[in-house]
């Protein structure tokens, strides 16, 4: 990695250049990373200390990883020369246009710049036109149809923009920002291939524009495409790759990249949030919670990604924490899809599903492509037993992003509820394909197979085995495996899994009917196998429990003693298990 | 939730309607005199009125005409004032530059209508009666405009601008002064850059041309452009009842362009008319797909569907069409995906009735239909296990929701499935989960289960009055009777009569019953509505909707031509019904083929090919043609057959490739065997084997056929033990998969192999076994052939058995001569001659006439077939006979013919076969 100082300098210039061109989200991102760079102790100044405050346990933990998880150490980075501005002093018209732009008067801004020829002015004009078209498109979406349906409004400026930008490109008078915009326009028009090339060209000549990277990322739908991109080896590429890996569900690779990046940008909120996202996908909820707590401490008014935090709180059933979070985001900005999702989650946890649906609908009104809102709304409908509505909601989520395994899972669940286990299998298969490491999905699929109507026990066993191999937290799989094997009369296998289950329960210090069942089976099984000593151990353990099992254990013990003392034939008839 | 589905037939104000209003104003302007200004006579004025009437009638089409089209149409009024009218229209439209202008326009429109309180009406004043057709139209427009929000008005304004920009740009030079159209022009030039419309259109024409090149004629006239032209013809209905013909071609093209071009992101949306219209289009496409199977152009339709989905995102039926499309193109993944998508979105409800999905949430959807469809899908792709699971689930769910119709269809589907998959496959399938038959106990064989199921399904269909299902159940029953030995179902034990025999009478009965369908439909065509449940029949439902609207319109006077063009099929019998009836003829042909009556089989196939070809699916049609060609090959020789094959191949260019392909290979193989090209025969045989699917239990017929031919090829190459081994394996397979007819012929083949290898004693039991098989299955022709083989076997045991052989031959002769093919007849003749010749009591001079007669016949027949080996034998026998009779000249002649055939057999010239390419 380039030294921190280089990054810092590059970013400083980039922030200015980006905001000069009104690429605000990119400039915001760059600025965030800028302050996320760890300070050299030498230049430590008191004014910067507030960003040091959060160097808590996770930071230290991640720093430890730094050395081990440096995958591309030694790769020399291409240093891209910082772009020189063509005119140091902005023209008066440019200043006016930028002010208009800042006031969100896009058409006015474009109009002011109509005769300007500087690269910056031309870009801003095009960009303003583009945004004006986008704004109009959004409005039309609402005018033409209900906000929740699909709609076919299009940005009317795309055609003229494409013409203009392609002309500029032919002239060779296009700058990286123009290329970015051109790529954006083409992507919207559906010409993904060319869009990808243009975006690559843009990021290669000006790597600090995060918006261009993220557009590029959304165009990399397969790993092959990702690897075929001719990208320069700039340090920004690592950010890009990390994000792309995450999208492609290569969580561990992504995590490694982020941790590596954290070596330089150790205080970057962005990286922390992304790590949290990856951990969330890996279902490491504890860690996610820690990270988010930390994030909120440093950045209390953050709304981005907070819906994921709320998911974690939901999963852990932290009522008060969730309500606190909901309140906080509500006060910060209630009209954000994230805020609505958080509130929806809260109501869902409270069991008030109608209200929860209302908030998810609001989230969708704000952004109808909000994936998690569709999925969560589907969950709510499932809770409300309105399966057709749930199916519809899930299906929309899946159509927005076919990799949304939760929605596939939800679809399967909905159909299973309707008594169509075979039909549901299709969906479970999809979800399992996308997320093979999630034991819950395997268990759901196994349940489906085990269903009375299908009764495909062999397949169910296969699924449970997969689940048991992939970190099954609730330890359902082992128990079910044992039970199924017993049902199928394969006692040896059953004993094996009961034993495993028992060990696990002992390790986790859990107790309950499963324990009794396992002990009872093992006791009888060992006795039948004439392994009396073992059987005695289990029986004595059973004696600790109350209920009929205790009596059975006693009679078993008695039977064994009699058998050992020379009346083997008696035991079978007198003491049936 | 599921978006807001536009109410079918919602009345929006569109630019087209605005121009109609303007024309209406011209027609009935209140302050004009007796004959309004631009018109010189009443007649002209009236003609405009009629024109407007036609236009208002057609304003619910999918596509509205563009401005220049409207103007072109109006030219047909044929008045000198038309130019003025057009100019007036354009200037009015282009002067609408602000929302207020629109408001004013519609306020003016109100003046056109005579209000009730208009007071004194002067005699010669032209007034639009508010209750007349035109008046109602105008009032609807005004109402719709008044309901518009300000945003709506703005949209209308932009739409009007793009509506007239084309005409303006073409008129630009001299009309630029008319209005401030400078801005419009600029925009127009910008749109001209988008060549999308032309591009798409070019692509389509290119494809048409490519097709034309590929196959001289376009037999079905149903290649690429059909989706578009079909659509257009459907739409064209209207607007110009009187002057349609002249411009038809041109119009069609321009419509096609506009629909395609609507993806061009500019001005779509206002071409989308009523939902019913699009659904009607989808209905036609569905029929077309089912009819033409894999020959249907995949990408063209896919493209159209993509367009439609953009235009009408809430029209989920598009997904269903996609499913069908990929199903028939054997794209498993995409078919499955689209099927699930369709049912996820629509809950299976869309298309059944007019209920919008929002109110549909109360009931639980029609997911059982989804299951039924997915069962059929799995069946189609050869996954019987999954298919059974899905269908069982469908049974359960439809019982739960008490959807009897779906249940009946599901049962029929299960029957179909059971009869298609072989017994060994099924036995593993029907576990305890198999609820429909679980209560019958496990002691029943698959056949008995199938029989019971068929009965049950038939009963259910009858009680529900699902005529089509009843008919198809009868067909299935007939098929069952045709293929299976009848056993008493529920009586067991030693006393039960175990007479194993198929029942041709039942077949006949069932077939007749199924044909009753057509008369039923003549009587009560409304019954079809009840069939609403089968996957595609929701579309029929729609048909009804459209139909009823037609009737409604017909009651209104003066617009008959419109109404009649609503019907795509003028006859009252729906395509699916005639398809079913056709299927019964096809089944009849098959039945007769099996029972051994060639003329009857041929007749039925002919009936099918002539009467039902237009409604048949291409696969069925190919089967019928195949039967006819096989008949030709067997009775008229290969020349005729190949000539026919050539025409058929042209007819089905790429259609049902495998059907025709199989037929061609069969013929080629047969000929190669006859000519003695065993290498070639083997090669063809291998090709045939490759055509079948590698999955076990699928394409069993084809597999059996390939291996049967393999055995025959080996036999021809005199590799007897190999041939016997293959035939034996084949017999085992056929037995396992319950292919009884093939069993019989395999046994016969085994007998034949033993006969050829000179092991007649071994051959006789096989021949006898085959005979008894044939008897129990009523396979008369095969039986005759088995008798012949038996006779030949006896004969080869020595001349003492000649008498017995002769009796056998004589017993089989009527059948053979009446129905047998050339080869069989020739063999019979030769065998007969041989019997006579080897008979000790045979005296040449007396009986030589008989011998020579039959030998001559055999020679003629064999020469047609080019069956060198047998022909040589016949000539040899003939030469011997002549020799015995002392007719040396004839003897020489026969001998030279013999030599010719032997030579032909020996020099297996590898003349390149043009057909094999």
PDB file of C-alpha atoms in Angstrom, chain A residues 136 140 143-154 156 159-160 163 189 361 374 377 381 386-389 391-393 395-396 398-399 408 411 415 418-424 426-427 429-430 452-456 459, chain B residues 1-4 6 151 155 189-191 193-194 265-266 268-269 309-311 313-314 316 319 336-337 339-341 343-345 347 361 363-365 367-368 370-371 374 378 385-387 389-390 393 396-397 400-401 432-433:
ATOM      1  CA  UNK A 136     -38.422  14.080 -13.434  1.00  0.00           C
ATOM      2  CA  UNK A 140     -43.343  10.558 -13.261  1.00  0.00           C
ATOM      3  CA  UNK A 143     -47.678  10.271 -11.432  1.00  0.00           C
ATOM      4  CA  UNK A 144     -48.103   7.383 -13.793  1.00  0.00           C
ATOM      5  CA  UNK A 145     -48.657   4.559 -11.433  1.00  0.00           C
ATOM      6  CA  UNK A 146     -48.769   3.491  -7.879  1.00  0.00           C
ATOM      7  CA  UNK A 147     -45.363   3.671  -6.325  1.00  0.00           C
ATOM      8  CA  UNK A 148     -45.282   0.005  -5.465  1.00  0.00           C
ATOM      9  CA  UNK A 149     -45.872  -1.330  -8.927  1.00  0.00           C
ATOM     10  CA  UNK A 150     -43.218  -1.466 -11.513  1.00  0.00           C
ATOM     11  CA  UNK A 151     -43.223   1.488 -13.741  1.00  0.00           C
ATOM     12  CA  UNK A 152     -41.622   2.250 -16.999  1.00  0.00           C
ATOM     13  CA  UNK A 153     -40.842   5.907 -16.721  1.00  0.00           C
ATOM     14  CA  UNK A 154     -37.455   6.688 -18.175  1.00  0.00           C
ATOM     15  CA  UNK A 156     -35.812  11.539 -20.947  1.00  0.00           C
ATOM     16  CA  UNK A 159     -30.767  10.108 -25.457  1.00  0.00           C
ATOM     17  CA  UNK A 160     -29.382  13.573 -25.865  1.00  0.00           C
ATOM     18  CA  UNK A 163     -25.242  11.685 -28.142  1.00  0.00           C
ATOM     19  CA  UNK A 189     -29.898   2.352 -21.304  1.00  0.00           C
ATOM     20  CA  UNK A 361     -44.487   0.020   2.770  1.00  0.00           C
ATOM     21  CA  UNK A 374     -39.581  -6.341   0.366  1.00  0.00           C
ATOM     22  CA  UNK A 377     -42.491  -7.305   4.442  1.00  0.00           C
ATOM     23  CA  UNK A 381     -47.135 -11.299   5.784  1.00  0.00           C
ATOM     24  CA  UNK A 386     -51.371 -13.914   4.350  1.00  0.00           C
ATOM     25  CA  UNK A 387     -49.336 -16.231   2.182  1.00  0.00           C
ATOM     26  CA  UNK A 388     -50.282 -14.909  -1.261  1.00  0.00           C
ATOM     27  CA  UNK A 389     -49.232 -11.420  -0.258  1.00  0.00           C
ATOM     28  CA  UNK A 391     -45.316 -14.696  -1.988  1.00  0.00           C
ATOM     29  CA  UNK A 392     -45.800 -11.553  -3.995  1.00  0.00           C
ATOM     30  CA  UNK A 393     -43.514  -9.514  -1.773  1.00  0.00           C
ATOM     31  CA  UNK A 395     -41.035 -12.535  -5.508  1.00  0.00           C
ATOM     32  CA  UNK A 396     -40.461  -8.837  -5.995  1.00  0.00           C
ATOM     33  CA  UNK A 398     -36.093 -11.896  -5.836  1.00  0.00           C
ATOM     34  CA  UNK A 399     -36.716 -10.089  -9.074  1.00  0.00           C
ATOM     35  CA  UNK A 408     -36.095 -17.485  -1.789  1.00  0.00           C
ATOM     36  CA  UNK A 411     -40.986 -18.225  -0.726  1.00  0.00           C
ATOM     37  CA  UNK A 415     -45.498 -22.566  -0.012  1.00  0.00           C
ATOM     38  CA  UNK A 418     -49.813 -23.727   2.087  1.00  0.00           C
ATOM     39  CA  UNK A 419     -49.237 -27.455   2.189  1.00  0.00           C
ATOM     40  CA  UNK A 420     -47.213 -27.626  -0.983  1.00  0.00           C
ATOM     41  CA  UNK A 421     -43.903 -29.054   0.199  1.00  0.00           C
ATOM     42  CA  UNK A 422     -42.875 -30.306  -3.198  1.00  0.00           C
ATOM     43  CA  UNK A 423     -43.433 -26.947  -4.782  1.00  0.00           C
ATOM     44  CA  UNK A 424     -41.594 -25.314  -1.918  1.00  0.00           C
ATOM     45  CA  UNK A 426     -37.765 -25.520  -5.660  1.00  0.00           C
ATOM     46  CA  UNK A 427     -37.345 -22.372  -3.624  1.00  0.00           C
ATOM     47  CA  UNK A 429     -33.076 -25.402  -3.415  1.00  0.00           C
ATOM     48  CA  UNK A 430     -32.499 -21.943  -4.794  1.00  0.00           C
ATOM     49  CA  UNK A 452     -45.624 -36.378   5.874  1.00  0.00           C
ATOM     50  CA  UNK A 453     -46.753 -35.684   2.374  1.00  0.00           C
ATOM     51  CA  UNK A 454     -43.388 -36.106   0.750  1.00  0.00           C
ATOM     52  CA  UNK A 455     -41.775 -38.435   3.222  1.00  0.00           C
ATOM     53  CA  UNK A 456     -38.463 -38.539   1.415  1.00  0.00           C
ATOM     54  CA  UNK A 459     -33.093 -36.760   1.121  1.00  0.00           C
TER      55      UNK A 459
ATOM     56  CA  UNK B   1     -49.469  -4.473  -3.049  1.00  0.00           C
ATOM     57  CA  UNK B   2     -49.310  -6.009  -6.420  1.00  0.00           C
ATOM     58  CA  UNK B   3     -49.329  -2.675  -8.034  1.00  0.00           C
ATOM     59  CA  UNK B   4     -52.362  -1.095  -9.480  1.00  0.00           C
ATOM     60  CA  UNK B   6     -55.367  -0.705 -14.799  1.00  0.00           C
ATOM     61  CA  UNK B 151     -49.765  16.171 -13.963  1.00  0.00           C
ATOM     62  CA  UNK B 155     -48.469  14.356 -19.778  1.00  0.00           C
ATOM     63  CA  UNK B 189     -34.485  15.929 -35.061  1.00  0.00           C
ATOM     64  CA  UNK B 190     -33.218  14.578 -31.845  1.00  0.00           C
ATOM     65  CA  UNK B 191     -35.578  11.654 -31.994  1.00  0.00           C
ATOM     66  CA  UNK B 193     -31.359   9.797 -34.255  1.00  0.00           C
ATOM     67  CA  UNK B 194     -32.908   6.863 -32.626  1.00  0.00           C
ATOM     68  CA  UNK B 265     -38.481   5.080 -24.613  1.00  0.00           C
ATOM     69  CA  UNK B 266     -40.096   8.089 -26.154  1.00  0.00           C
ATOM     70  CA  UNK B 268     -44.820   4.433 -25.522  1.00  0.00           C
ATOM     71  CA  UNK B 269     -47.487   4.240 -22.959  1.00  0.00           C
ATOM     72  CA  UNK B 309     -43.632  -6.595 -20.239  1.00  0.00           C
ATOM     73  CA  UNK B 310     -42.178  -3.169 -20.473  1.00  0.00           C
ATOM     74  CA  UNK B 311     -45.449  -1.772 -21.639  1.00  0.00           C
ATOM     75  CA  UNK B 313     -45.521  -4.692 -16.220  1.00  0.00           C
ATOM     76  CA  UNK B 314     -48.485  -5.923 -14.284  1.00  0.00           C
ATOM     77  CA  UNK B 316     -48.148 -11.453 -15.549  1.00  0.00           C
ATOM     78  CA  UNK B 319     -44.435 -14.918 -17.798  1.00  0.00           C
ATOM     79  CA  UNK B 336     -39.145 -23.688 -14.492  1.00  0.00           C
ATOM     80  CA  UNK B 337     -38.167 -20.180 -13.556  1.00  0.00           C
ATOM     81  CA  UNK B 339     -43.535 -20.965 -14.340  1.00  0.00           C
ATOM     82  CA  UNK B 340     -42.760 -20.177 -10.749  1.00  0.00           C
ATOM     83  CA  UNK B 341     -42.610 -16.514 -11.506  1.00  0.00           C
ATOM     84  CA  UNK B 343     -47.690 -18.252 -10.224  1.00  0.00           C
ATOM     85  CA  UNK B 344     -45.835 -16.261  -7.615  1.00  0.00           C
ATOM     86  CA  UNK B 345     -47.049 -13.049  -9.092  1.00  0.00           C
ATOM     87  CA  UNK B 347     -51.289 -16.612  -7.543  1.00  0.00           C
ATOM     88  CA  UNK B 361     -55.775 -11.948  -1.408  1.00  0.00           C
ATOM     89  CA  UNK B 363     -58.831 -16.441  -1.116  1.00  0.00           C
ATOM     90  CA  UNK B 364     -55.699 -18.416  -1.162  1.00  0.00           C
ATOM     91  CA  UNK B 365     -54.908 -18.386  -4.800  1.00  0.00           C
ATOM     92  CA  UNK B 367     -51.662 -22.740  -6.453  1.00  0.00           C
ATOM     93  CA  UNK B 368     -52.939 -26.200  -7.281  1.00  0.00           C
ATOM     94  CA  UNK B 370     -49.222 -24.235 -10.396  1.00  0.00           C
ATOM     95  CA  UNK B 371     -48.601 -27.730  -9.179  1.00  0.00           C
ATOM     96  CA  UNK B 374     -45.146 -28.055 -12.758  1.00  0.00           C
ATOM     97  CA  UNK B 378     -41.463 -32.403 -15.204  1.00  0.00           C
ATOM     98  CA  UNK B 385     -40.605 -39.031 -10.182  1.00  0.00           C
ATOM     99  CA  UNK B 386     -40.862 -35.322  -9.717  1.00  0.00           C
ATOM    100  CA  UNK B 387     -43.913 -35.226 -11.913  1.00  0.00           C
ATOM    101  CA  UNK B 389     -44.741 -35.809  -6.609  1.00  0.00           C
ATOM    102  CA  UNK B 390     -46.033 -32.586  -8.042  1.00  0.00           C
ATOM    103  CA  UNK B 393     -49.469 -32.612  -4.279  1.00  0.00           C
ATOM    104  CA  UNK B 396     -54.064 -32.909  -2.296  1.00  0.00           C
ATOM    105  CA  UNK B 397     -54.163 -29.163  -2.618  1.00  0.00           C
ATOM    106  CA  UNK B 400     -58.160 -28.997   0.172  1.00  0.00           C
ATOM    107  CA  UNK B 401     -59.489 -26.089  -1.796  1.00  0.00           C
ATOM    108  CA  UNK B 432     -46.990 -44.668   0.534  1.00  0.00           C
ATOM    109  CA  UNK B 433     -47.183 -41.039  -0.430  1.00  0.00           C
TER     110      UNK B 433
END
